[in-house]
mmCIF file with all atom_site columns, C-alpha atoms in Angstrom:
data_model
loop_
_atom_site.group_PDB
_atom_site.id
_atom_site.type_symbol
_atom_site.label_atom_id
_atom_site.label_alt_id
_atom_site.label_comp_id
_atom_site.label_asym_id
_atom_site.label_entity_id
_atom_site.label_seq_id
_atom_site.pdbx_PDB_ins_code
_atom_site.Cartn_x
_atom_site.Cartn_y
_atom_site.Cartn_z
_atom_site.occupancy
_atom_site.B_iso_or_equiv
_atom_site.pdbx_formal_charge
_atom_site.auth_seq_id
_atom_site.auth_comp_id
_atom_site.auth_asym_id
_atom_site.auth_atom_id
_atom_site.pdbx_PDB_model_num
ATOM 1   C CA . MET A 1 1   ? -296.500 -2.892  -105.985 1.00 69.00 ? 937  MET A CA 1
ATOM 2   C CA . PRO A 1 2   ? -293.388 -3.738  -103.085 1.00 74.00 ? 938  PRO A CA 1
ATOM 3   C CA . ASP A 1 3   ? -290.191 -4.847  -104.139 1.00 83.00 ? 939  ASP A CA 1
ATOM 4   C CA . LEU A 1 4   ? -290.740 -8.619  -104.133 1.00 87.00 ? 940  LEU A CA 1
ATOM 5   C CA . TYR A 1 5   ? -287.066 -9.650  -103.585 1.00 85.00 ? 941  TYR A CA 1
ATOM 6   C CA . SER A 1 6   ? -287.419 -7.931  -100.372 1.00 89.00 ? 942  SER A CA 1
ATOM 7   C CA . ILE A 1 7   ? -290.504 -10.119 -99.046  1.00 92.00 ? 943  ILE A CA 1
ATOM 8   C CA . THR A 1 8   ? -290.068 -12.979 -96.950  1.00 96.00 ? 944  THR A CA 1
ATOM 9   C CA . ILE A 1 9   ? -293.345 -14.645 -96.039  1.00 97.00 ? 945  ILE A CA 1
ATOM 10  C CA . PRO A 1 10  ? -293.593 -16.513 -92.641  1.00 98.00 ? 946  PRO A CA 1
ATOM 11  C CA . THR A 1 11  ? -294.185 -20.282 -93.543  1.00 98.00 ? 947  THR A CA 1
ATOM 12  C CA . TYR A 1 12  ? -295.182 -22.800 -90.944  1.00 98.00 ? 948  TYR A CA 1
ATOM 13  C CA . VAL A 1 13  ? -294.644 -26.497 -91.776  1.00 98.00 ? 949  VAL A CA 1
ATOM 14  C CA . ILE A 1 14  ? -296.680 -29.412 -89.983  1.00 97.00 ? 950  ILE A CA 1
ATOM 15  C CA . ASN A 1 15  ? -294.402 -32.375 -89.702  1.00 96.00 ? 951  ASN A CA 1
ATOM 16  C CA . LEU A 1 16  ? -294.639 -35.543 -87.061  1.00 94.00 ? 952  LEU A CA 1
ATOM 17  C CA . PRO A 1 17  ? -291.144 -35.956 -86.099  1.00 93.00 ? 953  PRO A CA 1
ATOM 18  C CA . GLU A 1 18  ? -291.151 -39.888 -86.755  1.00 93.00 ? 954  GLU A CA 1
ATOM 19  C CA . ARG A 1 19  ? -291.816 -38.906 -90.493  1.00 94.00 ? 955  ARG A CA 1
ATOM 20  C CA . THR A 1 20  ? -288.394 -38.016 -91.244  1.00 95.00 ? 956  THR A CA 1
ATOM 21  C CA . GLU A 1 21  ? -289.045 -39.175 -95.121  1.00 95.00 ? 957  GLU A CA 1
ATOM 22  C CA . ARG A 1 22  ? -291.597 -36.266 -94.940  1.00 95.00 ? 958  ARG A CA 1
ATOM 23  C CA . LEU A 1 23  ? -288.939 -33.726 -93.399  1.00 97.00 ? 959  LEU A CA 1
ATOM 24  C CA . ALA A 1 24  ? -286.693 -34.551 -95.888  1.00 97.00 ? 960  ALA A CA 1
ATOM 25  C CA . HIS A 1 25  ? -288.703 -34.118 -98.515  1.00 97.00 ? 961  HIS A CA 1
ATOM 26  C CA . ILE A 1 26  ? -290.091 -30.836 -97.461  1.00 98.00 ? 962  ILE A CA 1
ATOM 27  C CA . THR A 1 27  ? -286.603 -29.470 -96.597  1.00 97.00 ? 963  THR A CA 1
ATOM 28  C CA . GLN A 1 28  ? -285.754 -30.191 -99.882  1.00 98.00 ? 964  GLN A CA 1
ATOM 29  C CA . GLN A 1 29  ? -288.505 -27.946 -101.283 1.00 98.00 ? 965  GLN A CA 1
ATOM 30  C CA . PHE A 1 30  ? -287.572 -25.222 -99.601  1.00 98.00 ? 966  PHE A CA 1
ATOM 31  C CA . GLU A 1 31  ? -284.049 -24.994 -99.812  1.00 97.00 ? 967  GLU A CA 1
ATOM 32  C CA . ASN A 1 32  ? -282.261 -21.931 -102.168 1.00 96.00 ? 968  ASN A CA 1
ATOM 33  C CA . ARG A 1 33  ? -285.807 -20.252 -101.615 1.00 97.00 ? 969  ARG A CA 1
ATOM 34  C CA . PRO A 1 34  ? -285.248 -16.939 -99.454  1.00 96.00 ? 970  PRO A CA 1
ATOM 35  C CA . GLU A 1 35  ? -288.781 -15.896 -100.082 1.00 97.00 ? 971  GLU A CA 1
ATOM 36  C CA . PHE A 1 36  ? -290.015 -18.407 -97.181  1.00 98.00 ? 972  PHE A CA 1
ATOM 37  C CA . ASP A 1 37  ? -288.928 -17.995 -93.611  1.00 97.00 ? 973  ASP A CA 1
ATOM 38  C CA . VAL A 1 38  ? -289.685 -21.737 -92.454  1.00 98.00 ? 974  VAL A CA 1
ATOM 39  C CA . THR A 1 39  ? -290.667 -23.051 -89.462  1.00 98.00 ? 975  THR A CA 1
ATOM 40  C CA . ILE A 1 40  ? -291.264 -26.611 -88.866  1.00 97.00 ? 976  ILE A CA 1
ATOM 41  C CA . ILE A 1 41  ? -294.152 -27.359 -86.564  1.00 97.00 ? 977  ILE A CA 1
ATOM 42  C CA . GLU A 1 42  ? -294.433 -30.561 -84.704  1.00 96.00 ? 978  GLU A CA 1
ATOM 43  C CA . ALA A 1 43  ? -297.974 -32.104 -85.830  1.00 94.00 ? 979  ALA A CA 1
ATOM 44  C CA . CYS A 1 44  ? -300.724 -32.611 -82.660  1.00 93.00 ? 980  CYS A CA 1
ATOM 45  C CA . ARG A 1 45  ? -301.189 -36.134 -82.379  1.00 89.00 ? 981  ARG A CA 1
ATOM 46  C CA . HIS A 1 46  ? -304.727 -37.594 -82.122  1.00 86.00 ? 982  HIS A CA 1
ATOM 47  C CA . GLU A 1 47  ? -306.431 -40.825 -83.005  1.00 84.00 ? 983  GLU A CA 1
ATOM 48  C CA . VAL A 1 48  ? -308.384 -39.166 -85.275  1.00 84.00 ? 984  VAL A CA 1
ATOM 49  C CA . GLY A 1 49  ? -305.693 -37.677 -87.874  1.00 82.00 ? 985  GLY A CA 1
ATOM 50  C CA . ALA A 1 50  ? -307.998 -34.931 -89.433  1.00 87.00 ? 986  ALA A CA 1
ATOM 51  C CA . LEU A 1 51  ? -308.384 -33.417 -85.664  1.00 89.00 ? 987  LEU A CA 1
ATOM 52  C CA . GLY A 1 52  ? -304.807 -33.533 -85.127  1.00 91.00 ? 988  GLY A CA 1
ATOM 53  C CA . LEU A 1 53  ? -304.417 -31.419 -88.449  1.00 92.00 ? 989  LEU A CA 1
ATOM 54  C CA . PHE A 1 54  ? -306.761 -28.790 -87.236  1.00 92.00 ? 990  PHE A CA 1
ATOM 55  C CA . GLN A 1 55  ? -305.348 -28.779 -84.039  1.00 94.00 ? 991  GLN A CA 1
ATOM 56  C CA . SER A 1 56  ? -302.083 -28.496 -85.346  1.00 95.00 ? 992  SER A CA 1
ATOM 57  C CA . MET A 1 57  ? -303.331 -25.429 -87.567  1.00 95.00 ? 993  MET A CA 1
ATOM 58  C CA . ARG A 1 58  ? -304.850 -23.652 -84.452  1.00 96.00 ? 994  ARG A CA 1
ATOM 59  C CA . LYS A 1 59  ? -301.527 -24.023 -83.029  1.00 97.00 ? 995  LYS A CA 1
ATOM 60  C CA . ILE A 1 60  ? -300.137 -21.928 -85.708  1.00 97.00 ? 996  ILE A CA 1
ATOM 61  C CA . ILE A 1 61  ? -302.571 -19.548 -86.021  1.00 98.00 ? 997  ILE A CA 1
ATOM 62  C CA . GLU A 1 62  ? -301.511 -18.584 -82.351  1.00 98.00 ? 998  GLU A CA 1
ATOM 63  C CA . LEU A 1 63  ? -297.972 -18.791 -82.607  1.00 98.00 ? 999  LEU A CA 1
ATOM 64  C CA . ALA A 1 64  ? -298.858 -16.210 -85.772  1.00 98.00 ? 1000 ALA A CA 1
ATOM 65  C CA . MET A 1 65  ? -300.666 -13.927 -83.844  1.00 98.00 ? 1001 MET A CA 1
ATOM 66  C CA . GLU A 1 66  ? -297.831 -13.990 -81.138  1.00 97.00 ? 1002 GLU A CA 1
ATOM 67  C CA . ARG A 1 67  ? -295.178 -13.154 -83.788  1.00 97.00 ? 1003 ARG A CA 1
ATOM 68  C CA . ASP A 1 68  ? -297.833 -10.363 -85.235  1.00 97.00 ? 1004 ASP A CA 1
ATOM 69  C CA . ASP A 1 69  ? -297.637 -11.874 -88.658  1.00 98.00 ? 1005 ASP A CA 1
ATOM 70  C CA . ASP A 1 70  ? -299.772 -10.479 -91.133  1.00 97.00 ? 1006 ASP A CA 1
ATOM 71  C CA . VAL A 1 71  ? -299.863 -13.280 -93.737  1.00 98.00 ? 1007 VAL A CA 1
ATOM 72  C CA . ILE A 1 72  ? -298.480 -16.614 -93.494  1.00 98.00 ? 1008 ILE A CA 1
ATOM 73  C CA . ILE A 1 73  ? -298.677 -19.868 -95.383  1.00 98.00 ? 1009 ILE A CA 1
ATOM 74  C CA . ILE A 1 74  ? -299.727 -23.003 -93.609  1.00 98.00 ? 1010 ILE A CA 1
ATOM 75  C CA . CYS A 1 75  ? -297.929 -25.972 -95.409  1.00 97.00 ? 1011 CYS A CA 1
ATOM 76  C CA . GLU A 1 76  ? -298.113 -29.946 -94.841  1.00 96.00 ? 1012 GLU A CA 1
ATOM 77  C CA . ASP A 1 77  ? -295.095 -31.789 -95.384  1.00 95.00 ? 1013 ASP A CA 1
ATOM 78  C CA . ASP A 1 78  ? -296.449 -33.259 -98.655  1.00 95.00 ? 1014 ASP A CA 1
ATOM 79  C CA . HIS A 1 79  ? -296.699 -30.191 -100.320 1.00 97.00 ? 1015 HIS A CA 1
ATOM 80  C CA . GLU A 1 80  ? -294.347 -30.227 -103.438 1.00 97.00 ? 1016 GLU A CA 1
ATOM 81  C CA . PHE A 1 81  ? -294.014 -27.062 -105.919 1.00 98.00 ? 1017 PHE A CA 1
ATOM 82  C CA . THR A 1 82  ? -295.378 -27.426 -109.361 1.00 98.00 ? 1018 THR A CA 1
ATOM 83  C CA . PRO A 1 83  ? -292.940 -26.490 -112.096 1.00 97.00 ? 1019 PRO A CA 1
ATOM 84  C CA . ASP A 1 84  ? -295.160 -23.029 -112.716 1.00 98.00 ? 1020 ASP A CA 1
ATOM 85  C CA . TYR A 1 85  ? -294.099 -21.886 -109.114 1.00 98.00 ? 1021 TYR A CA 1
ATOM 86  C CA . SER A 1 86  ? -292.195 -18.962 -109.385 1.00 97.00 ? 1022 SER A CA 1
ATOM 87  C CA . ARG A 1 87  ? -291.054 -16.345 -106.522 1.00 97.00 ? 1023 ARG A CA 1
ATOM 88  C CA . GLU A 1 88  ? -292.658 -13.374 -108.542 1.00 96.00 ? 1024 GLU A CA 1
ATOM 89  C CA . TYR A 1 89  ? -295.855 -15.360 -109.621 1.00 97.00 ? 1025 TYR A CA 1
ATOM 90  C CA . LEU A 1 90  ? -296.811 -16.231 -106.027 1.00 98.00 ? 1026 LEU A CA 1
ATOM 91  C CA . LEU A 1 91  ? -295.846 -12.907 -103.986 1.00 97.00 ? 1027 LEU A CA 1
ATOM 92  C CA . LYS A 1 92  ? -297.676 -10.742 -106.790 1.00 97.00 ? 1028 LYS A CA 1
ATOM 93  C CA . ASN A 1 93  ? -300.707 -12.895 -106.140 1.00 97.00 ? 1029 ASN A CA 1
ATOM 94  C CA . ILE A 1 94  ? -300.668 -12.936 -102.624 1.00 98.00 ? 1030 ILE A CA 1
ATOM 95  C CA . ILE A 1 95  ? -300.333 -9.248  -102.617 1.00 97.00 ? 1031 ILE A CA 1
ATOM 96  C CA . GLU A 1 96  ? -303.469 -8.612  -105.150 1.00 97.00 ? 1032 GLU A CA 1
ATOM 97  C CA . ALA A 1 97  ? -305.351 -11.175 -103.040 1.00 97.00 ? 1033 ALA A CA 1
ATOM 98  C CA . HIS A 1 98  ? -304.958 -9.188  -100.154 1.00 97.00 ? 1034 HIS A CA 1
ATOM 99  C CA . TYR A 1 99  ? -305.969 -6.107  -101.603 1.00 95.00 ? 1035 TYR A CA 1
ATOM 100 C CA . GLN A 1 100 ? -309.246 -7.905  -102.736 1.00 96.00 ? 1036 GLN A CA 1
ATOM 101 C CA . GLY A 1 101 ? -310.207 -8.885  -99.310  1.00 96.00 ? 1037 GLY A CA 1
ATOM 102 C CA . VAL A 1 102 ? -309.333 -12.761 -99.427  1.00 97.00 ? 1038 VAL A CA 1
ATOM 103 C CA . ASP A 1 103 ? -308.974 -14.361 -96.211  1.00 97.00 ? 1039 ASP A CA 1
ATOM 104 C CA . ILE A 1 104 ? -307.462 -17.838 -98.219  1.00 97.00 ? 1040 ILE A CA 1
ATOM 105 C CA . LEU A 1 105 ? -305.441 -18.208 -101.169 1.00 98.00 ? 1041 LEU A CA 1
ATOM 106 C CA . SER A 1 106 ? -304.943 -21.685 -101.886 1.00 97.00 ? 1042 SER A CA 1
ATOM 107 C CA . GLY A 1 107 ? -301.678 -22.964 -103.940 1.00 98.00 ? 1043 GLY A CA 1
ATOM 108 C CA . GLY A 1 108 ? -303.368 -25.489 -105.371 1.00 97.00 ? 1044 GLY A CA 1
ATOM 109 C CA . SER A 1 109 ? -306.738 -27.773 -104.666 1.00 96.00 ? 1045 SER A CA 1
ATOM 110 C CA . GLY A 1 110 ? -307.511 -31.641 -104.995 1.00 94.00 ? 1046 GLY A CA 1
ATOM 111 C CA . LYS A 1 111 ? -311.290 -30.430 -105.297 1.00 94.00 ? 1047 LYS A CA 1
ATOM 112 C CA . ILE A 1 112 ? -313.496 -27.566 -105.917 1.00 94.00 ? 1048 ILE A CA 1
ATOM 113 C CA . ASP A 1 113 ? -316.919 -26.920 -107.037 1.00 91.00 ? 1049 ASP A CA 1
ATOM 114 C CA . GLN A 1 114 ? -317.973 -23.410 -108.565 1.00 92.00 ? 1050 GLN A CA 1
ATOM 115 C CA . ALA A 1 115 ? -315.129 -21.533 -109.426 1.00 96.00 ? 1051 ALA A CA 1
ATOM 116 C CA . VAL A 1 116 ? -315.046 -17.686 -110.611 1.00 96.00 ? 1052 VAL A CA 1
ATOM 117 C CA . PRO A 1 117 ? -312.039 -15.995 -112.687 1.00 96.00 ? 1053 PRO A CA 1
ATOM 118 C CA . VAL A 1 118 ? -311.177 -12.665 -110.625 1.00 96.00 ? 1054 VAL A CA 1
ATOM 119 C CA . THR A 1 119 ? -308.122 -12.470 -113.070 1.00 96.00 ? 1055 THR A CA 1
ATOM 120 C CA . GLU A 1 120 ? -306.471 -14.848 -115.232 1.00 95.00 ? 1056 GLU A CA 1
ATOM 121 C CA . ASN A 1 121 ? -304.367 -16.541 -112.139 1.00 97.00 ? 1057 ASN A CA 1
ATOM 122 C CA . ARG A 1 122 ? -306.937 -16.235 -109.470 1.00 98.00 ? 1058 ARG A CA 1
ATOM 123 C CA . TYR A 1 123 ? -310.525 -17.823 -109.012 1.00 98.00 ? 1059 TYR A CA 1
ATOM 124 C CA . TRP A 1 124 ? -312.860 -17.419 -106.489 1.00 97.00 ? 1060 TRP A CA 1
ATOM 125 C CA . VAL A 1 125 ? -314.317 -21.042 -105.184 1.00 96.00 ? 1061 VAL A CA 1
ATOM 126 C CA . ALA A 1 126 ? -316.982 -21.811 -103.208 1.00 92.00 ? 1062 ALA A CA 1
ATOM 127 C CA . LEU A 1 127 ? -315.356 -24.958 -101.920 1.00 91.00 ? 1063 LEU A CA 1
ATOM 128 C CA . CYS A 1 128 ? -311.602 -25.452 -102.187 1.00 91.00 ? 1064 CYS A CA 1
ATOM 129 C CA . LEU A 1 129 ? -310.167 -28.938 -100.445 1.00 90.00 ? 1065 LEU A CA 1
ATOM 130 C CA . SER A 1 130 ? -306.975 -29.960 -99.930  1.00 91.00 ? 1066 SER A CA 1
ATOM 131 C CA . THR A 1 131 ? -304.423 -27.780 -97.163  1.00 94.00 ? 1067 THR A CA 1
ATOM 132 C CA . GLN A 1 132 ? -300.776 -28.620 -98.164  1.00 96.00 ? 1068 GLN A CA 1
ATOM 133 C CA . PHE A 1 133 ? -300.038 -24.983 -99.245  1.00 98.00 ? 1069 PHE A CA 1
ATOM 134 C CA . ILE A 1 134 ? -302.498 -22.428 -98.252  1.00 98.00 ? 1070 ILE A CA 1
ATOM 135 C CA . VAL A 1 135 ? -302.040 -18.686 -97.699  1.00 98.00 ? 1071 VAL A CA 1
ATOM 136 C CA . VAL A 1 136 ? -304.103 -17.484 -94.643  1.00 98.00 ? 1072 VAL A CA 1
ATOM 137 C CA . TYR A 1 137 ? -304.213 -13.867 -93.823  1.00 98.00 ? 1073 TYR A CA 1
ATOM 138 C CA . ARG A 1 138 ? -304.308 -11.908 -90.404  1.00 97.00 ? 1074 ARG A CA 1
ATOM 139 C CA . SER A 1 139 ? -308.241 -11.321 -90.905  1.00 95.00 ? 1075 SER A CA 1
ATOM 140 C CA . PHE A 1 140 ? -309.228 -14.663 -90.375  1.00 97.00 ? 1076 PHE A CA 1
ATOM 141 C CA . PHE A 1 141 ? -306.388 -15.247 -87.797  1.00 97.00 ? 1077 PHE A CA 1
ATOM 142 C CA . GLN A 1 142 ? -308.849 -15.085 -84.840  1.00 97.00 ? 1078 GLN A CA 1
ATOM 143 C CA . ARG A 1 143 ? -311.997 -16.383 -86.677  1.00 96.00 ? 1079 ARG A CA 1
ATOM 144 C CA . ILE A 1 144 ? -310.138 -19.722 -86.966  1.00 96.00 ? 1080 ILE A CA 1
ATOM 145 C CA . LEU A 1 145 ? -309.405 -19.596 -83.097  1.00 96.00 ? 1081 LEU A CA 1
ATOM 146 C CA . ASP A 1 146 ? -312.817 -18.558 -82.194  1.00 96.00 ? 1082 ASP A CA 1
ATOM 147 C CA . GLU A 1 147 ? -314.627 -21.313 -84.473  1.00 92.00 ? 1083 GLU A CA 1
ATOM 148 C CA . PRO A 1 148 ? -315.968 -24.305 -82.621  1.00 93.00 ? 1084 PRO A CA 1
ATOM 149 C CA . PHE A 1 149 ? -315.281 -27.821 -83.755  1.00 91.00 ? 1085 PHE A CA 1
ATOM 150 C CA . ASP A 1 150 ? -315.187 -31.168 -82.563  1.00 91.00 ? 1086 ASP A CA 1
ATOM 151 C CA . ARG A 1 151 ? -313.792 -34.567 -83.603  1.00 88.00 ? 1087 ARG A CA 1
ATOM 152 C CA . THR A 1 152 ? -315.663 -34.775 -86.908  1.00 90.00 ? 1088 THR A CA 1
ATOM 153 C CA . VAL A 1 153 ? -313.500 -31.586 -88.040  1.00 89.00 ? 1089 VAL A CA 1
ATOM 154 C CA . ILE A 1 154 ? -312.022 -31.725 -91.542  1.00 90.00 ? 1090 ILE A CA 1
ATOM 155 C CA . ALA A 1 155 ? -310.166 -28.397 -92.041  1.00 89.00 ? 1091 ALA A CA 1
ATOM 156 C CA . ASP A 1 156 ? -310.291 -27.622 -95.484  1.00 86.00 ? 1092 ASP A CA 1
ATOM 157 C CA . GLN A 1 157 ? -313.921 -28.134 -95.707  1.00 90.00 ? 1093 GLN A CA 1
ATOM 158 C CA . LEU A 1 158 ? -314.583 -26.143 -92.316  1.00 91.00 ? 1094 LEU A CA 1
ATOM 159 C CA . PHE A 1 159 ? -312.593 -23.293 -94.016  1.00 91.00 ? 1095 PHE A CA 1
ATOM 160 C CA . SER A 1 160 ? -314.613 -23.411 -96.876  1.00 87.00 ? 1096 SER A CA 1
ATOM 161 C CA . THR A 1 161 ? -317.642 -23.118 -94.581  1.00 89.00 ? 1097 THR A CA 1
ATOM 162 C CA . MET A 1 162 ? -316.242 -20.653 -92.843  1.00 92.00 ? 1098 MET A CA 1
ATOM 163 C CA . THR A 1 163 ? -315.947 -17.636 -95.645  1.00 94.00 ? 1099 THR A CA 1
ATOM 164 C CA . GLY A 1 164 ? -316.762 -16.900 -98.836  1.00 93.00 ? 1100 GLY A CA 1
ATOM 165 C CA . ASN A 1 165 ? -313.469 -14.582 -99.489  1.00 96.00 ? 1101 ASN A CA 1
ATOM 166 C CA . LYS A 1 166 ? -311.291 -17.762 -100.560 1.00 96.00 ? 1102 LYS A CA 1
ATOM 167 C CA . MET A 1 167 ? -309.154 -18.009 -103.936 1.00 97.00 ? 1103 MET A CA 1
ATOM 168 C CA . VAL A 1 168 ? -307.315 -20.514 -105.579 1.00 98.00 ? 1104 VAL A CA 1
ATOM 169 C CA . LEU A 1 169 ? -304.175 -19.937 -107.461 1.00 98.00 ? 1105 LEU A CA 1
ATOM 170 C CA . TYR A 1 170 ? -304.136 -21.501 -111.178 1.00 98.00 ? 1106 TYR A CA 1
ATOM 171 C CA . PRO A 1 171 ? -301.533 -22.732 -112.533 1.00 98.00 ? 1107 PRO A CA 1
ATOM 172 C CA . PHE A 1 172 ? -301.131 -24.683 -109.178 1.00 98.00 ? 1108 PHE A CA 1
ATOM 173 C CA . VAL A 1 173 ? -297.852 -23.523 -107.582 1.00 98.00 ? 1109 VAL A CA 1
ATOM 174 C CA . SER A 1 174 ? -298.615 -26.626 -105.318 1.00 98.00 ? 1110 SER A CA 1
ATOM 175 C CA . GLN A 1 175 ? -299.479 -30.196 -105.528 1.00 96.00 ? 1111 GLN A CA 1
ATOM 176 C CA . GLN A 1 176 ? -299.549 -33.025 -102.823 1.00 94.00 ? 1112 GLN A CA 1
ATOM 177 C CA . LYS A 1 177 ? -296.862 -35.777 -103.125 1.00 92.00 ? 1113 LYS A CA 1
ATOM 178 C CA . ASP A 1 178 ? -298.095 -39.297 -102.971 1.00 88.00 ? 1114 ASP A CA 1
ATOM 179 C CA . PHE A 1 179 ? -296.066 -41.222 -100.163 1.00 87.00 ? 1115 PHE A CA 1
ATOM 180 C CA . GLY A 1 180 ? -298.241 -44.145 -100.464 1.00 80.00 ? 1116 GLY A CA 1
ATOM 181 C CA . TYR A 1 181 ? -300.167 -43.295 -96.905  1.00 77.00 ? 1117 TYR A CA 1
ATOM 182 C CA . SER A 1 182 ? -301.860 -40.723 -95.498  1.00 71.00 ? 1118 SER A CA 1
ATOM 183 C CA . ASP A 1 183 ? -301.880 -39.790 -91.275  1.00 72.00 ? 1119 ASP A CA 1
ATOM 184 C CA . VAL A 1 184 ? -304.844 -37.640 -92.195  1.00 63.00 ? 1120 VAL A CA 1
ATOM 185 C CA . THR A 1 185 ? -307.319 -39.058 -94.703  1.00 62.00 ? 1121 THR A CA 1
ATOM 186 C CA . PRO A 1 186 ? -307.692 -42.889 -94.397  1.00 59.00 ? 1122 PRO A CA 1
ATOM 187 C CA . VAL A 1 187 ? -309.121 -43.050 -98.104  1.00 57.00 ? 1123 VAL A CA 1
ATOM 188 C CA . HIS A 1 188 ? -306.009 -42.075 -99.463  1.00 55.00 ? 1124 HIS A CA 1
ATOM 189 C CA . ASN A 1 189 ? -304.295 -45.319 -97.898  1.00 55.00 ? 1125 ASN A CA 1
ATOM 190 C CA . GLU A 1 190 ? -307.190 -47.412 -100.366 1.00 60.00 ? 1126 GLU A CA 1
ATOM 191 C CA . ARG A 1 191 ? -306.849 -45.722 -103.504 1.00 65.00 ? 1127 ARG A CA 1
ATOM 192 C CA . GLN A 1 192 ? -303.501 -45.366 -104.596 1.00 71.00 ? 1128 GLN A CA 1
ATOM 193 C CA . GLY A 1 193 ? -302.790 -42.403 -106.931 1.00 81.00 ? 1129 GLY A CA 1
ATOM 194 C CA . LEU A 1 194 ? -306.425 -40.491 -105.737 1.00 88.00 ? 1130 LEU A CA 1
ATOM 195 C CA . VAL A 1 195 ? -304.322 -37.583 -104.883 1.00 89.00 ? 1131 VAL A CA 1
ATOM 196 C CA . GLN A 1 196 ? -302.867 -37.494 -108.419 1.00 91.00 ? 1132 GLN A CA 1
ATOM 197 C CA . ARG A 1 197 ? -306.108 -37.873 -110.096 1.00 93.00 ? 1133 ARG A CA 1
ATOM 198 C CA . MET A 1 198 ? -307.815 -35.022 -108.124 1.00 94.00 ? 1134 MET A CA 1
ATOM 199 C CA . PHE A 1 199 ? -305.342 -32.522 -108.545 1.00 96.00 ? 1135 PHE A CA 1
ATOM 200 C CA . ALA A 1 200 ? -305.192 -33.336 -112.291 1.00 96.00 ? 1136 ALA A CA 1
ATOM 201 C CA . GLU A 1 201 ? -308.753 -32.871 -112.728 1.00 96.00 ? 1137 GLU A CA 1
ATOM 202 C CA . THR A 1 202 ? -309.166 -29.955 -110.814 1.00 97.00 ? 1138 THR A CA 1
ATOM 203 C CA . ALA A 1 203 ? -306.656 -28.470 -112.769 1.00 97.00 ? 1139 ALA A CA 1
ATOM 204 C CA . ALA A 1 204 ? -308.028 -29.644 -116.206 1.00 97.00 ? 1140 ALA A CA 1
ATOM 205 C CA . ARG A 1 205 ? -311.699 -27.958 -114.625 1.00 96.00 ? 1141 ARG A CA 1
ATOM 206 C CA . LEU A 1 206 ? -309.801 -24.775 -114.383 1.00 97.00 ? 1142 LEU A CA 1
ATOM 207 C CA . ASP A 1 207 ? -307.746 -24.744 -117.701 1.00 97.00 ? 1143 ASP A CA 1
ATOM 208 C CA . VAL A 1 208 ? -311.096 -24.631 -119.275 1.00 96.00 ? 1144 VAL A CA 1
ATOM 209 C CA . ILE A 1 209 ? -312.409 -21.713 -117.150 1.00 96.00 ? 1145 ILE A CA 1
ATOM 210 C CA . ARG A 1 210 ? -309.079 -19.678 -117.976 1.00 96.00 ? 1146 ARG A CA 1
ATOM 211 C CA . GLN A 1 211 ? -309.302 -20.208 -121.714 1.00 94.00 ? 1147 GLN A CA 1
ATOM 212 C CA . VAL A 1 212 ? -312.881 -19.003 -121.613 1.00 93.00 ? 1148 VAL A CA 1
ATOM 213 C CA . TYR A 1 213 ? -311.894 -15.968 -119.593 1.00 95.00 ? 1149 TYR A CA 1
ATOM 214 C CA . THR A 1 214 ? -308.985 -15.225 -121.822 1.00 93.00 ? 1150 THR A CA 1
ATOM 215 C CA . HIS A 1 215 ? -310.784 -15.628 -124.928 1.00 89.00 ? 1151 HIS A CA 1
ATOM 216 C CA . TYR A 1 216 ? -313.694 -13.168 -123.780 1.00 87.00 ? 1152 TYR A CA 1
ATOM 217 C CA . GLN A 1 217 ? -310.880 -10.671 -122.302 1.00 86.00 ? 1153 GLN A CA 1
ATOM 218 C CA . SER A 1 218 ? -309.033 -10.685 -125.511 1.00 72.00 ? 1154 SER A CA 1
ATOM 219 C CA . GLY A 1 219 ? -312.227 -9.557  -127.434 1.00 66.00 ? 1155 GLY A CA 1
ATOM 220 C CA . ALA A 1 220 ? -312.048 -12.634 -129.614 1.00 58.00 ? 1156 ALA A CA 1
ATOM 221 C CA . HIS A 1 221 ? -315.319 -13.622 -129.343 1.00 53.00 ? 1157 HIS A CA 1
ATOM 222 C CA . LEU A 1 222 ? -315.820 -10.317 -131.379 1.00 50.00 ? 1158 LEU A CA 1
ATOM 223 C CA . ILE A 1 223 ? -314.063 -10.785 -134.633 1.00 52.00 ? 1159 ILE A CA 1
#
């Protein structure tokens, strides 16, 4: 295992310039965290917010390829670290997931379907929504750029169909902060508190799976 304190991860944060309260929030999130090499990316504008988000992600991938990045974090400006975050926890899992051939590692999700524990903290998932904090590996860069899309594109759903090599961390290191509005997902404007409920429900599901996994890994079922 490399020295975790010598590693910095290129981190690209998507932000609309007029959303100054979000910029202040996300800047504070990364303060005193030298493991992240943060670049603020001006979001692509489109009347369809989800399409603008996906175009922003493509813009990031193009920049990452120009910079010859091996692994990056794509971050939306509503990302918020959870109390479970630590430098060691995140970087260790990024490295181990790489050796397992993962294309995307989610730091926290508001919705999953099937989930299979690979380790106590990493879960293979068939569907993984929420892109407020995702680790994207070089193996997936060109495929994102090559993937056809139209104005109906929703990035997290598209990524879930593009690769089976995706995992989510649990306990989550990231959740979405509720600003009371969304530039991307209109339903979040209509149903207050929806984001928090979705993340809490997903965490509860994964916690049950983890308890079963650790029970059988410990051999307690044989006693």
